[in-house]
Phi, psi and omega in degrees: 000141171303092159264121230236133199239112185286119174257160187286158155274307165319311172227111181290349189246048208203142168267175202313155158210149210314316202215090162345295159280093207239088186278016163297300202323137181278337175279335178281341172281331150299342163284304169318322208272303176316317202285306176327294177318314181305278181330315185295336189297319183326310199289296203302279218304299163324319185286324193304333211260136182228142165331074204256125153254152170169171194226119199278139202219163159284119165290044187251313201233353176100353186268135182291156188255129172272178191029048167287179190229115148230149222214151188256153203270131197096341167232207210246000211253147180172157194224201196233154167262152201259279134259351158250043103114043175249149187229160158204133158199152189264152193274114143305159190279333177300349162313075243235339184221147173250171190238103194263127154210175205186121173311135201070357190252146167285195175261136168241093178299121173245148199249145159278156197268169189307166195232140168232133180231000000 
């Protein structure tokens, strides 16, 4: 008679066993222990960011402007301002300007002051 032997899929050369996924196993506490580290690291790295609100006006008469494009300068990241010419956007701590531009306007770059934390 023919007999037929069931392999583990995790380890192909070991026969079948019940349960696979095994976290006593030290090697599966160390894939756990890693994915954790990551994730908290994930959070830190995220966690950097700050909150700049503030409101764009014309220097000529003082009236606010909507749909400027402020943009954090070097990077991709930015919003519009909205109909009474208010912004929020969040900031990396790598940050040093934000860049306002507007059609008919020049462009203007504002620098941040130094940050001590």
């Amino acid at each position: 008679m023919l007999e037929i032997k069931k392999y583990c899929y995790f380890c192909p050369r070991e026969p079948f066993h019940e349960n696979p996924i095994n976290l006593n196993n030290q090697s599966m506490k160390k894939i756990f222990l890693f994915f954790s580290l990551l994730l908290m690291t994930c959070s830190l790295v995220m966690g950097q960011t700050t909150l700049v609100t503030g409101k764009v006006t014309s220097s000529d008469d003082g009236t606010e402007l909507p749909g400027v494009f402020v943009t954090v300068k070097g990077t991709t990241l930015g919003t519009i301002t909205g109909s009474d010419g208010s912004y929020a956007i969040q900031v990396p701590a790598s940050a040093r300007a934000l860049v306002f531009s507007f059609v008919g306007y020049v462009t203007r770059s504002n620098h941040f002051p130094a940050r001590t934390e």
